[in-house]
PDB file of C-alpha atoms in Angstrom:
ATOM      1  CA  UNK A  14       9.805   9.205   5.920  1.00  0.00           C
ATOM      2  CA  UNK A  15       7.035   8.198   3.536  1.00  0.00           C
ATOM      3  CA  UNK A  16       3.813   6.683   4.865  1.00  0.00           C
ATOM      4  CA  UNK A  17       1.957   3.586   3.721  1.00  0.00           C
ATOM      5  CA  UNK A  18      -1.731   4.494   3.433  1.00  0.00           C
ATOM      6  CA  UNK A  19      -4.371   1.782   3.277  1.00  0.00           C
ATOM      7  CA  UNK A  20      -7.540   3.219   1.747  1.00  0.00           C
ATOM      8  CA  UNK A  21     -10.396   0.982   0.672  1.00  0.00           C
ATOM      9  CA  UNK A  22     -14.082   0.246   1.131  1.00  0.00           C
ATOM     10  CA  UNK A  23     -15.283  -1.959   3.975  1.00  0.00           C
ATOM     11  CA  UNK A  24     -18.376  -3.544   5.508  1.00  0.00           C
ATOM     12  CA  UNK A  25     -19.312  -2.981   9.148  1.00  0.00           C
ATOM     13  CA  UNK A  26     -17.566  -6.233  10.048  1.00  0.00           C
ATOM     14  CA  UNK A  27     -14.426  -5.298   8.129  1.00  0.00           C
ATOM     15  CA  UNK A  28     -14.813  -7.285   4.926  1.00  0.00           C
ATOM     16  CA  UNK A  29     -12.447  -6.094   2.203  1.00  0.00           C
ATOM     17  CA  UNK A  30     -12.611  -8.672  -0.587  1.00  0.00           C
ATOM     18  CA  UNK A  31     -15.016  -8.931  -3.558  1.00  0.00           C
ATOM     19  CA  UNK A  32     -16.761  -5.550  -3.069  1.00  0.00           C
ATOM     20  CA  UNK A  33     -19.044  -6.296  -6.017  1.00  0.00           C
ATOM     21  CA  UNK A  34     -20.819  -8.720  -3.657  1.00  0.00           C
ATOM     22  CA  UNK A  35     -21.764  -6.094  -1.046  1.00  0.00           C
ATOM     23  CA  UNK A  36     -21.356  -2.543  -2.439  1.00  0.00           C
ATOM     24  CA  UNK A  37     -24.651  -1.215  -3.833  1.00  0.00           C
ATOM     25  CA  UNK A  38     -22.950   1.573  -5.765  1.00  0.00           C
ATOM     26  CA  UNK A  39     -20.139   4.083  -5.257  1.00  0.00           C
ATOM     27  CA  UNK A  40     -21.521   7.614  -4.974  1.00  0.00           C
ATOM     28  CA  UNK A  41     -19.749  10.455  -6.752  1.00  0.00           C
ATOM     29  CA  UNK A  42     -19.008  12.085  -3.382  1.00  0.00           C
ATOM     30  CA  UNK A  43     -16.997   9.041  -2.305  1.00  0.00           C
ATOM     31  CA  UNK A  44     -15.323   8.820  -5.702  1.00  0.00           C
ATOM     32  CA  UNK A  45     -14.220  12.472  -5.466  1.00  0.00           C
ATOM     33  CA  UNK A  46     -12.728  11.907  -2.013  1.00  0.00           C
ATOM     34  CA  UNK A  47     -10.940   8.743  -3.177  1.00  0.00           C
ATOM     35  CA  UNK A  48      -9.487  10.707  -6.107  1.00  0.00           C
ATOM     36  CA  UNK A  49      -8.361  13.545  -3.823  1.00  0.00           C
ATOM     37  CA  UNK A  50      -6.578  11.120  -1.509  1.00  0.00           C
ATOM     38  CA  UNK A  51      -5.074   9.217  -4.438  1.00  0.00           C
ATOM     39  CA  UNK A  52      -3.335  12.349  -5.753  1.00  0.00           C
ATOM     40  CA  UNK A  53      -1.203  12.441  -2.575  1.00  0.00           C
ATOM     41  CA  UNK A  54       0.450   9.131  -3.471  1.00  0.00           C
ATOM     42  CA  UNK A  55       3.063   8.526  -6.147  1.00  0.00           C
ATOM     43  CA  UNK A  56       3.526   4.803  -5.516  1.00  0.00           C
ATOM     44  CA  UNK A  57       1.010   1.970  -5.257  1.00  0.00           C
ATOM     45  CA  UNK A  58       1.393  -1.484  -3.715  1.00  0.00           C
ATOM     46  CA  UNK A  59      -0.766  -4.132  -5.381  1.00  0.00           C
ATOM     47  CA  UNK A  60      -1.217  -7.858  -4.873  1.00  0.00           C
ATOM     48  CA  UNK A  61      -0.634 -10.113  -7.861  1.00  0.00           C
ATOM     49  CA  UNK A  62      -4.271 -11.085  -8.517  1.00  0.00           C
ATOM     50  CA  UNK A  63      -5.555  -7.550  -7.948  1.00  0.00           C
ATOM     51  CA  UNK A  64      -3.056  -6.292 -10.526  1.00  0.00           C
ATOM     52  CA  UNK A  65      -4.567  -8.623 -13.124  1.00  0.00           C
ATOM     53  CA  UNK A  66      -8.012  -7.104 -12.473  1.00  0.00           C
ATOM     54  CA  UNK A  67      -6.669  -3.543 -12.665  1.00  0.00           C
ATOM     55  CA  UNK A  68      -4.649  -3.976 -15.856  1.00  0.00           C
ATOM     56  CA  UNK A  69      -7.678  -5.527 -17.530  1.00  0.00           C
ATOM     57  CA  UNK A  70      -9.753  -2.407 -16.793  1.00  0.00           C
ATOM     58  CA  UNK A  71      -7.871   0.859 -16.314  1.00  0.00           C
ATOM     59  CA  UNK A  72      -5.717   1.145 -19.471  1.00  0.00           C
ATOM     60  CA  UNK A  73      -8.729   0.491 -21.692  1.00  0.00           C
ATOM     61  CA  UNK A  74     -10.868   2.938 -19.732  1.00  0.00           C
ATOM     62  CA  UNK A  75      -8.265   5.679 -20.157  1.00  0.00           C
ATOM     63  CA  UNK A  76      -7.815   4.955 -23.862  1.00  0.00           C
ATOM     64  CA  UNK A  77     -11.564   5.004 -24.568  1.00  0.00           C
ATOM     65  CA  UNK A  78     -12.262   8.220 -22.647  1.00  0.00           C
ATOM     66  CA  UNK A  79     -15.538   6.694 -21.499  1.00  0.00           C
ATOM     67  CA  UNK A  80     -17.095   6.956 -18.050  1.00  0.00           C
ATOM     68  CA  UNK A  81     -17.642   9.805 -15.623  1.00  0.00           C
ATOM     69  CA  UNK A  82     -15.173  12.590 -15.001  1.00  0.00           C
ATOM     70  CA  UNK A  83     -14.227  10.974 -11.691  1.00  0.00           C
ATOM     71  CA  UNK A  84     -13.588   7.669 -13.430  1.00  0.00           C
ATOM     72  CA  UNK A  85     -11.340   9.304 -16.031  1.00  0.00           C
ATOM     73  CA  UNK A  86      -9.438  11.168 -13.301  1.00  0.00           C
ATOM     74  CA  UNK A  87      -8.761   7.867 -11.570  1.00  0.00           C
ATOM     75  CA  UNK A  88      -7.817   6.193 -14.866  1.00  0.00           C
ATOM     76  CA  UNK A  89      -5.200   8.888 -15.520  1.00  0.00           C
ATOM     77  CA  UNK A  90      -3.834   8.560 -11.981  1.00  0.00           C
ATOM     78  CA  UNK A  91      -3.636   4.784 -12.314  1.00  0.00           C
ATOM     79  CA  UNK A  92      -1.622   5.248 -15.509  1.00  0.00           C
ATOM     80  CA  UNK A  93       0.787   7.778 -14.020  1.00  0.00           C
ATOM     81  CA  UNK A  94       1.494   6.229 -10.601  1.00  0.00           C
ATOM     82  CA  UNK A  95       4.349   3.791  -9.977  1.00  0.00           C
ATOM     83  CA  UNK A  96       2.798   0.346  -9.496  1.00  0.00           C
ATOM     84  CA  UNK A  97       4.732  -2.204  -7.418  1.00  0.00           C
ATOM     85  CA  UNK A  98       3.183  -5.646  -7.689  1.00  0.00           C
ATOM     86  CA  UNK A  99       4.025  -7.758  -4.639  1.00  0.00           C
ATOM     87  CA  UNK A 100       4.325 -11.488  -5.294  1.00  0.00           C
ATOM     88  CA  UNK A 101       5.450 -14.359  -3.072  1.00  0.00           C
ATOM     89  CA  UNK A 102       6.820 -16.391  -5.984  1.00  0.00           C
ATOM     90  CA  UNK A 103       7.257 -14.029  -8.934  1.00  0.00           C
ATOM     91  CA  UNK A 104       6.481 -16.997 -11.154  1.00  0.00           C
ATOM     92  CA  UNK A 105       3.998 -15.303 -13.502  1.00  0.00           C
ATOM     93  CA  UNK A 106       5.057 -12.435 -15.742  1.00  0.00           C
ATOM     94  CA  UNK A 107       3.033  -9.230 -15.548  1.00  0.00           C
ATOM     95  CA  UNK A 108       0.760  -8.031 -18.302  1.00  0.00           C
ATOM     96  CA  UNK A 109       2.580  -4.834 -19.418  1.00  0.00           C
ATOM     97  CA  UNK A 110       1.341  -1.531 -17.974  1.00  0.00           C
ATOM     98  CA  UNK A 111       2.997   1.881 -17.707  1.00  0.00           C
ATOM     99  CA  UNK A 112       5.312   2.135 -14.644  1.00  0.00           C
ATOM    100  CA  UNK A 113       4.425  -1.330 -13.321  1.00  0.00           C
ATOM    101  CA  UNK A 114       6.998  -3.826 -12.073  1.00  0.00           C
ATOM    102  CA  UNK A 115       7.118  -7.006 -10.036  1.00  0.00           C
ATOM    103  CA  UNK A 116       8.608  -7.178  -6.531  1.00  0.00           C
ATOM    104  CA  UNK A 117       9.186 -10.685  -5.173  1.00  0.00           C
ATOM    105  CA  UNK A 118       8.921 -11.016  -1.388  1.00  0.00           C
ATOM    106  CA  UNK A 119       9.097 -14.725  -0.627  1.00  0.00           C
ATOM    107  CA  UNK A 120       8.331 -14.405   3.095  1.00  0.00           C
ATOM    108  CA  UNK A 121       7.409 -11.915   5.821  1.00  0.00           C
ATOM    109  CA  UNK A 122      11.039 -10.938   6.450  1.00  0.00           C
ATOM    110  CA  UNK A 123      11.539 -10.059   2.790  1.00  0.00           C
ATOM    111  CA  UNK A 124       8.309  -8.041   2.743  1.00  0.00           C
ATOM    112  CA  UNK A 125       9.293  -6.076   5.864  1.00  0.00           C
ATOM    113  CA  UNK A 126      12.765  -5.379   4.463  1.00  0.00           C
ATOM    114  CA  UNK A 127      11.402  -4.135   1.140  1.00  0.00           C
ATOM    115  CA  UNK A 128       8.707  -1.893   2.652  1.00  0.00           C
ATOM    116  CA  UNK A 129      11.169  -0.437   5.175  1.00  0.00           C
ATOM    117  CA  UNK A 130      13.591   0.432   2.370  1.00  0.00           C
ATOM    118  CA  UNK A 131      10.779   1.806   0.180  1.00  0.00           C
ATOM    119  CA  UNK A 132       9.531   4.123   2.935  1.00  0.00           C
ATOM    120  CA  UNK A 133      13.044   5.518   3.380  1.00  0.00           C
ATOM    121  CA  UNK A 134      13.239   6.624  -0.269  1.00  0.00           C
ATOM    122  CA  UNK A 135      12.283  10.186  -1.270  1.00  0.00           C
ATOM    123  CA  UNK A 136       8.736  10.586  -2.546  1.00  0.00           C
ATOM    124  CA  UNK A 137       5.082  10.930  -1.667  1.00  0.00           C
ATOM    125  CA  UNK A 138       2.747   8.617   0.189  1.00  0.00           C
ATOM    126  CA  UNK A 139       2.520   4.936  -0.729  1.00  0.00           C
ATOM    127  CA  UNK A 140      -0.996   3.669  -1.427  1.00  0.00           C
ATOM    128  CA  UNK A 141      -1.717   0.088  -0.377  1.00  0.00           C
ATOM    129  CA  UNK A 142      -4.475  -1.013  -2.727  1.00  0.00           C
ATOM    130  CA  UNK A 143      -4.999  -4.745  -2.075  1.00  0.00           C
ATOM    131  CA  UNK A 144      -5.834  -7.542  -2.527  1.00  0.00           C
ATOM    132  CA  UNK A 145      -6.927  -9.222   0.646  1.00  0.00           C
ATOM    133  CA  UNK A 146      -3.862 -11.397   1.243  1.00  0.00           C
ATOM    134  CA  UNK A 147      -1.367  -8.540   0.811  1.00  0.00           C
ATOM    135  CA  UNK A 148      -3.421  -6.192   2.985  1.00  0.00           C
ATOM    136  CA  UNK A 149      -3.777  -8.737   5.787  1.00  0.00           C
ATOM    137  CA  UNK A 150      -0.022  -9.416   5.749  1.00  0.00           C
ATOM    138  CA  UNK A 151       0.864  -5.712   5.782  1.00  0.00           C
ATOM    139  CA  UNK A 152      -1.538  -5.017   8.656  1.00  0.00           C
ATOM    140  CA  UNK A 153      -0.373  -8.027  10.673  1.00  0.00           C
ATOM    141  CA  UNK A 154       3.272  -6.961  10.277  1.00  0.00           C
ATOM    142  CA  UNK A 155       2.550  -3.383  11.390  1.00  0.00           C
ATOM    143  CA  UNK A 156       3.587  -1.857   8.061  1.00  0.00           C
ATOM    144  CA  UNK A 157       0.546   0.419   7.580  1.00  0.00           C
ATOM    145  CA  UNK A 158       0.863   4.006   8.857  1.00  0.00           C
ATOM    146  CA  UNK A 159      -2.657   5.257   8.121  1.00  0.00           C
ATOM    147  CA  UNK A 160      -6.023   3.607   7.474  1.00  0.00           C
ATOM    148  CA  UNK A 161      -8.826   5.235   5.494  1.00  0.00           C
ATOM    149  CA  UNK A 162     -11.978   3.110   5.524  1.00  0.00           C
ATOM    150  CA  UNK A 163     -15.165   3.869   3.611  1.00  0.00           C
ATOM    151  CA  UNK A 164     -17.542   1.842   5.761  1.00  0.00           C
ATOM    152  CA  UNK A 165     -20.782   0.753   4.092  1.00  0.00           C
ATOM    153  CA  UNK A 166     -23.804   0.031   6.335  1.00  0.00           C
ATOM    154  CA  UNK A 167     -23.867  -3.679   5.594  1.00  0.00           C
ATOM    155  CA  UNK A 168     -22.469  -6.931   6.971  1.00  0.00           C
ATOM    156  CA  UNK A 169     -21.051  -9.665   4.750  1.00  0.00           C
ATOM    157  CA  UNK A 170     -18.858 -12.751   5.306  1.00  0.00           C
ATOM    158  CA  UNK A 171     -15.384 -12.686   3.807  1.00  0.00           C
ATOM    159  CA  UNK A 172     -11.754 -11.708   4.380  1.00  0.00           C
ATOM    160  CA  UNK A 173     -11.415  -8.924   6.978  1.00  0.00           C
ATOM    161  CA  UNK A 174      -8.833  -6.157   7.326  1.00  0.00           C
ATOM    162  CA  UNK A 175      -7.648  -7.346  10.730  1.00  0.00           C
ATOM    163  CA  UNK A 176      -8.379 -11.039  10.189  1.00  0.00           C
ATOM    164  CA  UNK A 177      -4.759 -12.075  10.863  1.00  0.00           C
ATOM    165  CA  UNK A 178      -4.098  -9.748  13.823  1.00  0.00           C
ATOM    166  CA  UNK A 179      -3.700 -11.713  17.058  1.00  0.00           C
ATOM    167  CA  UNK A 180      -2.843  -8.865  19.451  1.00  0.00           C
ATOM    168  CA  UNK A 181      -4.488  -5.609  20.539  1.00  0.00           C
ATOM    169  CA  UNK A 182      -3.920  -2.631  18.210  1.00  0.00           C
ATOM    170  CA  UNK A 183      -4.965   0.864  19.346  1.00  0.00           C
ATOM    171  CA  UNK A 184      -5.865   3.588  16.847  1.00  0.00           C
ATOM    172  CA  UNK A 185      -6.134   7.377  16.949  1.00  0.00           C
ATOM    173  CA  UNK A 186      -9.060   8.887  15.030  1.00  0.00           C
ATOM    174  CA  UNK A 187      -7.727  11.456  12.543  1.00  0.00           C
ATOM    175  CA  UNK A 188     -10.944  12.275  10.660  1.00  0.00           C
ATOM    176  CA  UNK A 189     -14.587  11.211  10.278  1.00  0.00           C
ATOM    177  CA  UNK A 190     -16.754  12.002   7.234  1.00  0.00           C
ATOM    178  CA  UNK A 191     -20.238  11.052   6.102  1.00  0.00           C
ATOM    179  CA  UNK A 192     -21.243  10.292   2.518  1.00  0.00           C
ATOM    180  CA  UNK A 193     -24.352   9.368   0.563  1.00  0.00           C
ATOM    181  CA  UNK A 194     -25.861   5.893   1.005  1.00  0.00           C
ATOM    182  CA  UNK A 195     -25.017   5.983   4.719  1.00  0.00           C
ATOM    183  CA  UNK A 196     -21.288   5.478   4.129  1.00  0.00           C
ATOM    184  CA  UNK A 197     -18.928   6.699   6.863  1.00  0.00           C
ATOM    185  CA  UNK A 198     -15.315   7.614   6.126  1.00  0.00           C
ATOM    186  CA  UNK A 199     -12.890   6.849   8.961  1.00  0.00           C
ATOM    187  CA  UNK A 200      -9.246   7.887   8.923  1.00  0.00           C
ATOM    188  CA  UNK A 201      -7.166   6.241  11.648  1.00  0.00           C
ATOM    189  CA  UNK A 202      -3.519   5.974  12.631  1.00  0.00           C
ATOM    190  CA  UNK A 203      -1.865   3.432  14.944  1.00  0.00           C
ATOM    191  CA  UNK A 204      -0.974   4.817  18.356  1.00  0.00           C
ATOM    192  CA  UNK A 205       0.766   3.574  21.466  1.00  0.00           C
ATOM    193  CA  UNK A 206      -1.602   1.809  23.901  1.00  0.00           C
ATOM    194  CA  UNK A 207      -2.921   3.793  26.850  1.00  0.00           C
ATOM    195  CA  UNK A 208      -1.625   2.843  30.279  1.00  0.00           C
ATOM    196  CA  UNK A 209      -4.793   1.571  31.939  1.00  0.00           C
ATOM    197  CA  UNK A 210      -3.105  -0.463  34.644  1.00  0.00           C
ATOM    198  CA  UNK A 211      -4.398  -3.997  34.973  1.00  0.00           C
ATOM    199  CA  UNK A 212      -8.175  -3.885  35.536  1.00  0.00           C
ATOM    200  CA  UNK A 213      -9.758  -7.202  36.478  1.00  0.00           C
ATOM    201  CA  UNK A 214     -13.337  -6.292  35.605  1.00  0.00           C
ATOM    202  CA  UNK A 215     -15.191  -3.822  33.401  1.00  0.00           C
ATOM    203  CA  UNK A 216     -16.613  -1.801  36.304  1.00  0.00           C
ATOM    204  CA  UNK A 217     -13.083  -0.734  37.285  1.00  0.00           C
ATOM    205  CA  UNK A 218     -12.957   1.241  34.040  1.00  0.00           C
ATOM    206  CA  UNK A 219     -15.998   3.293  35.069  1.00  0.00           C
ATOM    207  CA  UNK A 220     -14.490   4.913  38.154  1.00  0.00           C
TER     208      UNK A 220
END
C-alpha cells in the first residue's frame, strides 16, 4: 500500500504556515534533500489556497529556466507529478496546470474515504504538501504514514502541525540529519504506544 508522506519545514514549536515569516533562507543542502525525497512520490496532495500559490510560481519558473539547478529540478518535478487539490466546497475552479485536478471532500468522512482509496491504488508515495488546514486535518485523522520535518532553530507563533491533535501520538525515529544554518531533519513514523502500565508520578518511570 502507498504511503502518505508529510515533508515540510518547521519551527521548534511546530509552526508550518507562512514560512517566509520565519525561514532565513533555504540552504542548497536542504534543497537537494527535499528534491531527492520528492522524486519518490508520483502524487501530491495540496490544499486549495496553497495550490494558488504554487501555480502562480512553478510553471513560470520552469518555462523561464531561471534559478538554481535545484530550483529547476523541483520545477520539473512539480510539472510532472499528479497534483490532487483537496477542497471542502469545490466552488472555485482551478487555474489550469499540467496533471492537476480538484478533489472535493466536504467533511472528514469524505476525506478519509478518498485517502484510503487513493493509498490502495498502484503507484509511488503520496506527498502531502500543505497548506496548514489540510495538513492539520490529515494529521488529526491519522492519515499520515511518515513525517519528514526540517526543523529551523527558531520559534514563531502560528498554525502548528499537531495543533488539532487531542490525544497522545507516539512516533518512531527513522532518521536524523543535520544541515547548514542549524537545521535538523527528522524523519518519523507513527508507532503503537508502549505499554508503560499506569504510573502515578514521574519518579516511577525512573526505576
